Short mmCIF file of C-alpha atoms and ligand atoms in Angstrom, two decimals:
data_model
loop_
_atom_site.label_atom_id
_atom_site.label_comp_id
_atom_site.label_asym_id
_atom_site.label_seq_id
_atom_site.Cartn_x
_atom_site.Cartn_y
_atom_site.Cartn_z
CA MET A 99 54.93 1.48 3.56
CA THR A 100 54.43 -1.54 5.88
CA PRO A 101 51.17 -3.32 5.13
CA ILE A 102 48.53 -3.03 7.84
CA LYS A 103 47.14 -6.26 9.27
CA THR A 104 43.77 -5.95 10.93
CA ASP A 105 40.97 -8.16 12.25
CA ILE A 106 38.10 -6.20 10.70
CA LEU A 107 38.43 -3.77 7.81
CA VAL A 108 35.36 -1.59 7.37
CA ILE A 109 34.99 0.25 4.06
CA GLY A 110 32.76 3.30 4.45
CA ALA A 111 32.13 5.41 7.55
CA GLY A 112 28.37 5.91 7.23
CA SER A 113 25.53 4.56 9.37
CA GLY A 114 26.47 0.91 8.85
CA GLY A 115 30.26 1.15 8.83
CA LEU A 116 30.43 3.32 11.94
CA SER A 117 28.18 0.95 13.87
CA VAL A 118 30.40 -2.01 12.99
CA ALA A 119 33.58 -0.07 13.82
CA ALA A 120 32.26 1.16 17.18
CA GLY A 121 30.89 -2.24 18.21
CA ALA A 122 33.81 -4.37 17.04
CA SER A 123 36.53 -2.11 18.47
CA GLN A 124 34.80 -1.80 21.84
CA MET A 125 34.58 -5.59 21.97
CA GLY A 126 38.34 -5.89 21.53
CA ALA A 127 38.86 -6.39 17.78
CA ASP A 128 41.56 -4.54 15.87
CA VAL A 129 39.49 -2.41 13.47
CA THR A 130 40.54 -0.33 10.46
CA LEU A 131 37.98 2.06 8.94
CA LEU A 132 38.24 3.66 5.51
CA GLU A 133 36.30 6.75 4.45
CA GLY A 134 36.95 8.52 1.17
CA HIS A 135 34.56 11.45 1.72
CA ARG A 136 32.78 12.75 4.83
CA MET A 137 32.62 10.84 8.11
CA GLY A 138 28.98 10.03 8.85
CA GLY A 139 28.06 9.19 5.26
CA ASP A 140 24.81 10.02 3.57
CA CYS A 141 22.50 10.09 6.56
CA LEU A 142 24.38 12.77 8.46
CA ASN A 143 25.59 14.87 5.55
CA PHE A 144 23.13 14.55 2.68
CA GLY A 145 20.18 12.45 3.86
CA CYS A 146 18.15 11.90 7.01
CA VAL A 147 19.58 14.69 9.12
CA PRO A 148 19.48 17.63 6.68
CA SER A 149 16.11 16.56 5.28
CA LYS A 150 14.52 16.38 8.73
CA ALA A 151 16.12 19.68 9.70
CA LEU A 152 14.71 21.39 6.61
CA LEU A 153 11.29 19.87 7.33
CA ALA A 154 11.53 21.38 10.82
CA SER A 155 12.08 24.86 9.32
CA ALA A 156 9.14 24.25 7.02
CA LYS A 157 6.95 23.20 9.96
CA GLN A 158 7.70 26.48 11.74
CA ALA A 159 6.78 28.45 8.62
CA TYR A 160 3.56 26.50 8.19
CA GLY A 161 2.59 27.02 11.84
CA GLN A 162 2.87 30.79 11.48
CA GLY A 163 0.39 30.77 8.65
CA HIS A 164 -2.08 28.41 10.37
CA GLY A 165 -2.54 29.70 13.91
CA ALA A 166 -5.98 31.29 13.60
CA ARG A 167 -7.94 28.15 14.43
CA PHE A 168 -5.99 28.02 17.72
CA GLY A 169 -6.80 31.67 18.42
CA VAL A 170 -3.40 32.90 17.29
CA ALA A 171 -3.55 35.19 14.27
CA ASP A 172 -2.14 33.86 11.02
CA VAL A 173 0.85 35.73 9.73
CA ALA A 174 2.56 35.33 6.38
CA PRO A 175 5.87 33.68 7.30
CA GLN A 176 8.95 35.65 6.34
CA VAL A 177 11.15 32.82 5.15
CA ASP A 178 14.88 33.36 4.80
CA TYR A 179 15.77 30.29 2.75
CA ALA A 180 19.52 30.76 3.25
CA ALA A 181 18.99 31.02 7.01
CA ALA A 182 16.94 27.81 6.90
CA LYS A 183 19.98 26.19 5.30
CA ASP A 184 22.14 27.65 8.08
CA HIS A 185 19.85 25.89 10.52
CA VAL A 186 20.29 22.65 8.52
CA HIS A 187 24.07 22.94 8.68
CA ASP A 188 23.99 23.83 12.35
CA VAL A 189 22.04 20.64 13.04
CA ILE A 190 24.56 18.61 11.04
CA ALA A 191 27.39 20.30 12.95
CA GLN A 192 25.80 19.37 16.28
CA ILE A 193 25.65 15.70 15.34
CA THR A 194 29.02 15.56 13.52
CA PRO A 195 31.16 14.92 16.65
CA MET A 196 29.33 11.62 17.18
CA ASP A 197 30.61 10.38 13.83
CA SER A 198 34.01 12.09 13.89
CA GLN A 199 37.40 10.59 13.19
CA GLU A 200 38.57 11.70 16.67
CA ARG A 201 35.73 9.88 18.42
CA PHE A 202 36.42 6.66 16.56
CA GLU A 203 40.15 6.93 17.11
CA GLY A 204 39.23 7.29 20.77
CA PHE A 205 37.63 3.82 20.53
CA GLY A 206 40.95 2.54 19.17
CA VAL A 207 39.81 2.38 15.52
CA ARG A 208 42.51 3.07 12.89
CA VAL A 209 40.77 5.60 10.62
CA ILE A 210 42.16 6.16 7.13
CA ARG A 211 40.58 8.94 5.08
CA GLU A 212 40.90 7.30 1.67
CA TYR A 213 38.70 5.34 -0.72
CA GLY A 214 39.35 1.60 -0.63
CA THR A 215 39.92 -0.68 -3.64
CA PHE A 216 40.35 -4.46 -3.49
CA ILE A 217 43.60 -5.79 -4.90
CA SER A 218 43.01 -9.41 -3.86
CA PRO A 219 40.35 -11.44 -1.98
CA THR A 220 41.87 -10.38 1.36
CA GLU A 221 43.65 -7.10 0.59
CA VAL A 222 42.50 -3.55 0.02
CA ARG A 223 44.50 -0.56 -1.12
CA ALA A 224 43.66 2.84 0.43
CA GLY A 225 45.91 5.65 -0.80
CA ASP A 226 49.42 4.31 -0.44
CA GLN A 227 48.44 1.79 2.26
CA VAL A 228 47.71 -1.87 1.72
CA ILE A 229 45.50 -3.47 4.37
CA SER A 230 45.00 -7.19 4.79
CA ALA A 231 42.12 -8.26 6.97
CA ARG A 232 40.63 -11.41 8.46
CA ARG A 233 37.18 -10.05 7.64
CA VAL A 234 36.13 -7.14 5.43
CA VAL A 235 32.84 -5.28 5.77
CA ILE A 236 31.71 -3.29 2.73
CA ALA A 237 29.48 -0.42 3.87
CA THR A 238 29.90 2.01 0.99
CA GLY A 239 26.28 3.12 0.79
CA SER A 240 24.53 4.54 -2.25
CA SER A 241 24.41 7.67 -4.39
CA PRO A 242 21.60 9.49 -6.16
CA LEU A 243 20.62 7.71 -9.34
CA VAL A 244 20.91 9.95 -12.37
CA PRO A 245 18.77 8.40 -15.12
CA PRO A 246 19.76 8.75 -18.79
CA ILE A 247 17.10 11.35 -19.59
CA PRO A 248 17.80 13.14 -22.89
CA GLY A 249 18.95 16.71 -22.20
CA LEU A 250 19.84 16.16 -18.56
CA ASP A 251 23.54 16.60 -19.27
CA LYS A 252 22.91 20.17 -20.44
CA VAL A 253 20.60 21.36 -17.65
CA PRO A 254 21.60 22.24 -14.08
CA TYR A 255 20.00 20.00 -11.49
CA GLU A 256 20.17 19.28 -7.78
CA THR A 257 20.37 15.95 -5.99
CA ASN A 258 20.33 15.22 -2.27
CA GLU A 259 24.11 15.81 -2.37
CA THR A 260 23.76 19.45 -3.51
CA LEU A 261 20.27 20.56 -2.41
CA PHE A 262 21.18 21.29 1.19
CA ASP A 263 23.94 23.66 0.05
CA LEU A 264 21.62 25.60 -2.27
CA ARG A 265 21.13 29.04 -0.73
CA GLU A 266 18.95 30.82 -3.28
CA LYS A 267 15.30 30.00 -2.75
CA PRO A 268 13.89 28.20 -5.78
CA GLU A 269 10.94 30.13 -7.13
CA HIS A 270 9.51 26.99 -8.70
CA LEU A 271 11.10 23.65 -7.84
CA LEU A 272 10.47 20.76 -10.22
CA ILE A 273 11.08 17.39 -8.58
CA ILE A 274 11.45 14.29 -10.71
CA GLY A 275 10.49 11.35 -8.49
CA GLY A 276 7.55 11.00 -6.10
CA GLY A 277 9.08 8.62 -3.56
CA PRO A 278 9.69 9.46 0.11
CA ILE A 279 12.65 11.78 -0.61
CA GLY A 280 10.78 13.63 -3.36
CA MET A 281 7.64 14.08 -1.26
CA GLU A 282 9.51 15.20 1.88
CA MET A 283 11.40 17.79 -0.13
CA ALA A 284 8.20 18.85 -1.93
CA GLN A 285 6.48 19.64 1.36
CA ALA A 286 9.56 21.30 2.83
CA HIS A 287 9.83 23.63 -0.14
CA VAL A 288 6.15 24.46 -0.56
CA ARG A 289 6.02 25.42 3.13
CA LEU A 290 9.12 27.55 2.70
CA GLY A 291 7.30 29.52 0.02
CA CYS A 292 8.40 27.84 -3.22
CA LYS A 293 6.07 26.68 -5.96
CA VAL A 294 6.58 22.91 -6.27
CA THR A 295 5.74 20.38 -8.98
CA VAL A 296 6.43 16.66 -8.53
CA ILE A 297 6.69 14.59 -11.69
CA GLU A 298 6.34 10.85 -11.01
CA GLY A 299 6.53 8.15 -13.69
CA MET A 300 4.15 5.82 -11.88
CA LYS A 301 2.24 6.46 -8.61
CA ALA A 302 3.64 8.81 -5.96
CA LEU A 303 4.58 6.99 -2.74
CA GLY A 304 3.91 3.87 -4.80
CA LYS A 305 5.72 1.49 -2.44
CA ASP A 306 3.34 2.30 0.40
CA ASP A 307 -0.22 1.27 1.16
CA PRO A 308 -2.26 3.19 -1.47
CA GLU A 309 -4.97 4.26 0.99
CA ALA A 310 -2.37 5.72 3.37
CA ALA A 311 -0.36 7.27 0.54
CA ALA A 312 -3.53 9.00 -0.70
CA VAL A 313 -3.89 10.75 2.68
CA VAL A 314 -0.39 12.20 2.37
CA LEU A 315 -0.84 13.14 -1.27
CA ASP A 316 -4.16 14.88 -0.53
CA ALA A 317 -2.49 16.87 2.24
CA LEU A 318 0.38 17.92 -0.01
CA ARG A 319 -1.96 18.86 -2.84
CA GLY A 320 -3.99 20.84 -0.30
CA GLU A 321 -0.84 22.82 0.53
CA GLY A 322 -0.31 23.61 -3.14
CA VAL A 323 2.09 20.93 -4.36
CA GLU A 324 1.27 19.91 -7.91
CA ILE A 325 1.75 16.14 -8.24
CA ALA A 326 1.76 14.71 -11.75
CA GLU A 327 1.50 10.91 -11.77
CA ASP A 328 1.96 8.43 -14.65
CA ALA A 329 4.25 11.10 -16.03
CA LEU A 330 7.29 9.38 -17.50
CA VAL A 331 9.90 12.01 -18.27
CA SER A 332 11.07 11.97 -21.88
CA GLU A 333 13.25 15.06 -22.04
CA VAL A 334 14.70 17.92 -20.02
CA ALA A 335 15.65 21.24 -21.59
CA GLY A 336 16.42 24.86 -20.79
CA GLN A 337 18.84 26.57 -18.47
CA ALA A 338 19.11 27.80 -14.88
CA GLY A 339 15.94 29.70 -14.03
CA ALA A 340 13.88 28.26 -16.90
CA ILE A 341 13.88 24.47 -17.03
CA THR A 342 11.31 22.42 -18.94
CA VAL A 343 10.56 18.79 -18.13
CA SER A 344 8.55 17.02 -20.82
CA THR A 345 6.78 13.69 -20.41
CA GLN A 346 6.07 10.89 -22.85
CA ASP A 347 2.33 11.64 -22.89
CA GLY A 348 2.95 15.20 -24.08
CA ARG A 349 2.79 17.13 -20.80
CA SER A 350 5.43 19.70 -19.98
CA PHE A 351 6.32 21.46 -16.74
CA VAL A 352 8.38 24.63 -16.43
CA GLY A 353 10.27 25.63 -13.29
CA THR A 354 13.32 27.52 -12.10
CA HIS A 355 15.14 24.63 -10.38
CA LEU A 356 15.20 20.86 -10.81
CA LEU A 357 15.68 18.20 -8.13
CA LEU A 358 16.31 14.58 -9.08
CA ALA A 359 14.89 12.10 -6.58
CA VAL A 360 14.39 9.01 -8.71
CA GLY A 361 16.16 6.40 -6.63
CA ARG A 362 19.56 5.25 -5.45
CA LYS A 363 22.56 3.52 -7.00
CA SER A 364 24.78 1.30 -4.82
CA ASN A 365 28.37 2.57 -4.46
CA MET A 366 30.43 -0.23 -5.96
CA ASP A 367 32.43 1.41 -8.76
CA ARG A 368 35.57 2.18 -6.78
CA LEU A 369 35.78 -1.19 -5.05
CA ASN A 370 37.16 -3.38 -7.87
CA LEU A 371 34.94 -6.20 -6.61
CA GLU A 372 36.17 -8.65 -9.23
CA ALA A 373 39.58 -8.78 -7.55
CA ALA A 374 37.82 -9.81 -4.33
CA GLY A 375 35.61 -12.48 -5.91
CA VAL A 376 32.49 -10.56 -4.85
CA ASP A 377 29.48 -10.89 -7.17
CA VAL A 378 26.92 -8.16 -7.71
CA THR A 379 23.24 -8.10 -8.66
CA ARG A 380 21.23 -5.47 -10.53
CA THR A 381 20.67 -3.53 -7.30
CA GLY A 382 23.83 -4.02 -5.26
CA ILE A 383 26.30 -6.48 -3.80
CA LYS A 384 25.01 -10.04 -3.72
CA VAL A 385 24.64 -11.25 -0.12
CA ASP A 386 23.12 -14.27 1.59
CA ASP A 387 20.85 -14.22 4.65
CA SER A 388 23.82 -13.64 6.92
CA LEU A 389 25.02 -10.70 4.74
CA ARG A 390 28.05 -12.62 3.47
CA THR A 391 29.06 -11.94 -0.10
CA THR A 392 30.22 -14.60 -2.56
CA ASN A 393 33.61 -14.27 -0.81
CA LYS A 394 32.76 -15.72 2.61
CA LYS A 395 35.27 -13.47 4.41
CA ILE A 396 33.62 -10.35 3.08
CA TYR A 397 30.28 -8.97 4.25
CA ALA A 398 28.18 -6.21 2.68
CA ILE A 399 25.75 -4.15 4.77
CA GLY A 400 23.43 -1.15 4.46
CA ASP A 401 22.49 0.54 1.19
CA VAL A 402 25.22 -1.15 -0.86
CA ALA A 403 23.59 -4.53 -0.22
CA GLY A 404 20.64 -3.26 -2.26
CA GLY A 405 17.77 -4.17 0.10
CA LEU A 406 15.80 -1.77 2.27
CA GLN A 407 17.82 1.46 2.21
CA PHE A 408 17.46 3.07 5.61
CA THR A 409 19.83 4.14 8.35
CA HIS A 410 18.22 1.84 10.91
CA VAL A 411 18.63 -1.09 8.49
CA ALA A 412 22.36 -0.35 8.12
CA GLY A 413 22.60 -0.22 11.94
CA TYR A 414 20.66 -3.49 12.26
CA HIS A 415 22.92 -5.13 9.68
CA ALA A 416 25.94 -4.05 11.74
CA GLY A 417 24.61 -5.98 14.75
CA VAL A 418 23.95 -9.06 12.60
CA ILE A 419 27.48 -9.24 11.21
CA ILE A 420 29.25 -8.38 14.48
CA ARG A 421 27.72 -11.53 15.96
CA SER A 422 28.98 -13.57 13.04
CA ALA A 423 32.38 -11.93 12.35
CA LEU A 424 33.46 -11.51 15.98
CA PHE A 425 31.91 -14.48 17.72
CA GLY A 426 31.59 -16.88 14.81
CA LEU A 427 27.92 -17.37 15.73
CA PRO A 428 25.22 -18.00 13.14
CA SER A 429 23.36 -14.78 12.48
CA LYS A 430 20.74 -13.91 9.90
CA ALA A 431 19.28 -10.59 8.75
CA LYS A 432 15.49 -10.60 8.65
CA THR A 433 13.24 -7.99 7.05
CA GLY A 434 9.76 -8.73 8.42
CA HIS A 435 10.15 -6.50 11.45
CA ILE A 436 11.87 -3.54 9.77
CA PRO A 437 9.82 -0.33 9.92
CA TRP A 438 10.09 2.74 7.73
CA ALA A 439 8.58 6.18 7.82
CA THR A 440 8.12 9.15 5.53
CA TYR A 441 8.34 12.36 7.52
CA THR A 442 5.78 14.46 5.68
CA ASP A 443 2.94 16.02 7.64
CA PRO A 444 0.99 13.77 8.07
CA GLU A 445 3.67 11.11 8.48
CA LEU A 446 3.37 7.68 6.92
CA ALA A 447 4.84 4.64 8.64
CA GLN A 448 4.87 0.94 7.90
CA VAL A 449 6.16 -2.23 9.51
CA GLY A 450 5.67 -5.77 8.26
CA LEU A 451 3.12 -6.53 5.56
CA THR A 452 0.86 -3.98 3.91
CA GLU A 453 -2.81 -4.92 3.65
CA MET A 454 -2.36 -5.98 0.03
CA GLN A 455 0.67 -8.17 0.83
CA ALA A 456 -1.09 -9.69 3.83
CA ARG A 457 -4.21 -10.50 1.74
CA THR A 458 -2.05 -12.26 -0.85
CA GLN A 459 -0.20 -14.21 1.82
CA TYR A 460 -2.99 -15.05 4.26
CA SER A 461 -6.22 -14.67 2.27
CA THR A 462 -9.25 -15.39 4.48
CA ARG A 463 -7.15 -15.92 7.61
CA LEU A 464 -6.40 -12.21 7.63
CA GLU A 465 -8.33 -9.74 9.78
CA VAL A 466 -7.71 -6.01 9.34
CA VAL A 467 -8.56 -3.75 12.28
CA ARG A 468 -8.37 0.01 12.15
CA PHE A 469 -8.81 3.13 14.20
CA ASP A 470 -9.16 6.67 12.88
CA TYR A 471 -7.32 9.65 14.32
CA HIS A 472 -10.53 11.68 14.51
CA HIS A 473 -11.59 9.57 17.50
CA ASN A 474 -8.38 10.40 19.39
CA ASP A 475 -8.90 13.23 21.90
CA ARG A 476 -5.32 14.51 21.73
CA ALA A 477 -5.47 14.62 17.94
CA ILE A 478 -8.70 16.63 18.24
CA ALA A 479 -7.03 19.06 20.69
CA GLU A 480 -4.08 19.50 18.36
CA ARG A 481 -6.31 19.64 15.26
CA LYS A 482 -4.39 16.73 13.79
CA THR A 483 -7.32 14.44 13.09
CA THR A 484 -6.33 13.34 9.60
CA GLY A 485 -5.16 9.76 9.44
CA PHE A 486 -5.67 6.19 10.55
CA ILE A 487 -3.94 3.07 11.72
CA LYS A 488 -4.67 -0.34 10.30
CA VAL A 489 -3.30 -3.53 11.75
CA MET A 490 -3.15 -6.73 9.76
CA VAL A 491 -3.78 -9.63 12.15
CA VAL A 492 -3.45 -13.38 11.67
CA LYS A 493 -4.45 -15.73 14.50
CA GLY A 494 -4.30 -12.98 17.10
CA ARG A 495 -0.84 -11.68 16.12
CA PRO A 496 -0.03 -8.57 14.07
CA VAL A 497 1.76 -9.30 10.78
CA GLY A 498 1.82 -5.74 9.50
CA VAL A 499 0.84 -2.22 10.51
CA THR A 500 0.25 0.92 8.46
CA ILE A 501 -0.11 4.28 10.17
CA VAL A 502 -0.70 7.60 8.45
CA GLY A 503 -1.15 10.67 10.60
CA HIS A 504 0.45 12.89 13.22
CA GLN A 505 3.57 11.24 14.71
CA ALA A 506 3.06 8.01 12.75
CA GLY A 507 6.85 7.54 12.77
CA GLU A 508 6.79 7.53 16.57
CA LEU A 509 3.70 5.33 16.87
CA ILE A 510 5.16 2.59 14.67
CA ASN A 511 7.85 1.89 17.29
CA LEU A 512 5.41 -0.09 19.41
CA TRP A 513 4.46 -2.29 16.47
CA SER A 514 8.12 -2.79 15.57
CA LEU A 515 8.55 -4.20 19.06
CA ALA A 516 5.46 -6.36 18.63
CA LEU A 517 6.55 -7.79 15.28
CA ALA A 518 10.18 -8.28 16.33
CA ASN A 519 9.02 -10.32 19.32
CA ASN A 520 5.99 -12.00 17.73
CA LEU A 521 3.73 -10.46 20.37
CA LYS A 522 -0.01 -11.05 20.46
CA MET A 523 -2.69 -8.40 20.04
CA SER A 524 -3.77 -9.20 23.60
CA GLN A 525 -0.34 -8.07 24.86
CA VAL A 526 -0.67 -4.76 23.06
CA ALA A 527 -4.24 -4.35 24.32
CA ALA A 528 -3.06 -5.00 27.90
CA MET A 529 -0.88 -1.88 27.76
CA VAL A 530 -2.20 1.23 29.53
CA SER A 531 -1.53 4.45 27.59
CA PRO A 532 -1.48 7.82 29.32
CA TYR A 533 -4.47 9.98 28.41
CA PRO A 534 -4.56 12.05 26.25
CA THR A 535 -1.79 10.92 23.93
CA ILE A 536 -1.62 10.28 20.23
CA GLY A 537 -0.18 6.91 21.26
CA GLU A 538 -3.63 5.81 22.40
CA VAL A 539 -4.29 5.24 18.71
CA ASN A 540 -2.19 2.08 19.03
CA LYS A 541 -4.08 0.74 22.00
CA ARG A 542 -7.43 1.53 20.45
CA ALA A 543 -6.44 -0.35 17.29
CA ALA A 544 -5.58 -3.37 19.43
CA GLY A 545 -8.88 -2.88 21.25
CA ALA A 546 -10.72 -2.82 17.93
CA TYR A 547 -9.54 -6.39 17.40
CA PHE A 548 -11.25 -7.56 20.59
CA SER A 549 -14.40 -5.37 20.56
CA PRO A 550 -16.47 -7.54 18.21
CA ARG A 551 -15.32 -10.65 20.05
CA LEU A 552 -16.55 -9.19 23.34
CA PHE A 553 -19.45 -6.93 22.45
CA GLU A 554 -21.06 -8.90 19.63
CA ASN A 555 -20.55 -12.32 21.12
CA GLN A 556 -23.82 -13.96 22.28
CA ALA A 557 -21.98 -16.40 24.56
CA VAL A 558 -20.33 -13.50 26.40
CA LYS A 559 -23.74 -11.84 26.77
CA ARG A 560 -25.25 -15.04 28.17
CA VAL A 561 -22.42 -15.41 30.71
CA VAL A 562 -22.78 -11.80 31.85
CA GLY A 563 -26.56 -12.19 32.07
CA PHE A 564 -26.14 -15.36 34.15
CA VAL A 565 -23.62 -13.78 36.52
CA GLN A 566 -25.78 -10.69 37.02
CA LYS A 567 -28.84 -12.77 37.78
CA TRP A 568 -27.45 -15.52 39.97
CA ILE A 569 -24.26 -14.42 41.66
CA PRO A 570 -24.91 -12.22 44.71
C1 LIG B 782 17.49 12.73 1.24
C2 LIG B 782 17.57 11.46 2.02
C3 LIG B 782 16.84 11.33 3.18
C4 LIG B 782 16.92 10.17 3.93
N1 LIG B 782 16.16 10.07 5.06
C5 LIG B 782 16.21 8.94 5.78
C6 LIG B 782 15.47 8.84 6.99
O1 LIG B 782 14.76 9.77 7.39
N2 LIG B 782 15.56 7.69 7.71
C7 LIG B 782 16.35 6.64 7.28
O2 LIG B 782 16.39 5.61 7.97
N3 LIG B 782 17.07 6.70 6.15
C8 LIG B 782 17.02 7.83 5.38
N4 LIG B 782 17.77 7.91 4.25
C9 LIG B 782 18.61 6.76 3.86
C10 LIG B 782 19.92 6.72 4.63
O3 LIG B 782 20.61 7.93 4.46
C11 LIG B 782 20.77 5.55 4.15
O4 LIG B 782 20.00 4.37 4.16
C12 LIG B 782 22.00 5.32 5.04
O5 LIG B 782 22.81 6.45 5.03
C13 LIG B 782 22.78 4.11 4.54
O6 LIG B 782 23.89 3.90 5.36
P1 LIG B 782 25.18 3.14 4.77
O7 LIG B 782 26.10 2.93 5.92
O8 LIG B 782 24.75 1.98 3.99
O9 LIG B 782 25.81 4.17 3.71
P2 LIG B 782 26.26 5.69 3.88
O10 LIG B 782 25.72 6.31 5.10
O11 LIG B 782 25.96 6.36 2.60
O12 LIG B 782 27.83 5.59 4.06
C14 LIG B 782 28.67 5.10 3.05
C15 LIG B 782 30.02 5.79 3.15
O13 LIG B 782 30.96 5.05 2.39
C16 LIG B 782 31.85 5.95 1.76
N5 LIG B 782 32.48 5.24 0.63
C17 LIG B 782 31.91 4.89 -0.55
N6 LIG B 782 32.77 4.17 -1.28
C18 LIG B 782 33.91 4.06 -0.55
C19 LIG B 782 35.17 3.40 -0.76
N7 LIG B 782 35.41 2.70 -1.86
N8 LIG B 782 36.11 3.52 0.20
C20 LIG B 782 35.87 4.23 1.34
N9 LIG B 782 34.70 4.86 1.59
C21 LIG B 782 33.73 4.76 0.66
C22 LIG B 782 30.96 7.10 1.36
O14 LIG B 782 31.72 8.27 1.16
C23 LIG B 782 30.02 7.20 2.57
O15 LIG B 782 30.49 8.09 3.52
C24 LIG B 782 17.73 9.09 3.49
C25 LIG B 782 18.48 9.21 2.32
C26 LIG B 782 18.41 10.38 1.60
C27 LIG B 782 19.23 10.48 0.35
#
């Protein structure tokens, strides 16, 4: 077969790869895209989309059982778990056309549905095709990490790649791993009527601000999720319907189903990176600030680059490398303005530094301002008063924001804008928010920065006193 010559070869049609392919082809580059599995990658098929869709089913179920305080009688929700999964797959199906082979071919992208393997620093084999490219973008994503726990090879377990196809409702779901994926799935399942136990080796939601994480964990415990922390798993035993997870400190947990949510492993095995002269680290492909690998003609973006593993990061990376690969312009990936959110109820969102990180970095120069949801009128009306925002401020500019509460994932957008553009607190405070919105929480937090400066400042009081006395 004649070798294909292309400007940009993209390996992996997930969030990152598709963004590069769409952008580069629409700007006139000849683009070839390889995908060995499903178009759309993890986010569409096994990640963000199905998890948020299942949480939406769970929210409906929860609402039915908690209407009385709004004057609407509580009813025990009749959950059809298989139908909830139908809903999940319907949502995926609605979004699938956006990521489809046909749509990308419509942009002029050459789509090859094969896994890619390097055979030289500039050539990749995909099926029986050999492709040589001016620039290669590796966007192969990540897979669920399966740790070497004794007994795991003999016990059936789910990962994010199988869970959304499971149609029988787990009576008691054991989840190993208390990170964002584990906690989202814990709440989804407890609300859908399953018993849920989370077994976490360290602290649940341990990468987040501990005070904010505690709010989420309290809420989940309040809904009946059992969360065992400092529970390092030593062994798994049993069979379908009766699985025992034992921990090093002698605890054991028995459930009907097991979900592994202990982290991610970068997808590098199939790539034969040695042939390309691409080095790897413990977490993924080694890249510099501009996302170039140790072979300067090859970039790595998204989860496989081993940094922050989110869809919006993969999309952001795509923009960074398009600038460099297409226009030859210097372009660097930054992390300080990247937000993330965990979509439990309440939600937990973060951008920039946490309070602890900011204290270490800025010490006494740091001011932390906060505002609690229970002072927000819309939150009161919706009975969603649990939560707070805290803003870490240095010299009048936010350097980090933590929000836990209703719609925290939406509220963080404003602070992402502020951090990305190095805005001042005064610019956020100048914004007028419609009343009554949850979004007023943001403005009030900015206001909290200025209140002591205005209301507790003797000089301000003297000026006002003078003006009132002497100016007609
Ligand atoms: C349960 C779950 C929930 C999540 N929720 C969120 C969320 O709410 N928000 C968020 O921002 N992120 C979320 N994520 C993370 C998000 O899914 C990933 O960060 C994102 O998909 C990474 O995009 P990517 O382009 O790097 O990789 P992917 O989207 O995984 O795409 C990689 C693609 O490459 C293909 N591939 C692999 N090797 C090869 C090869 N050699 N040749 C050809 N093709 C190959 C794979 O088949 C895959 O389709 C979630 C993840 C999980 C697991």
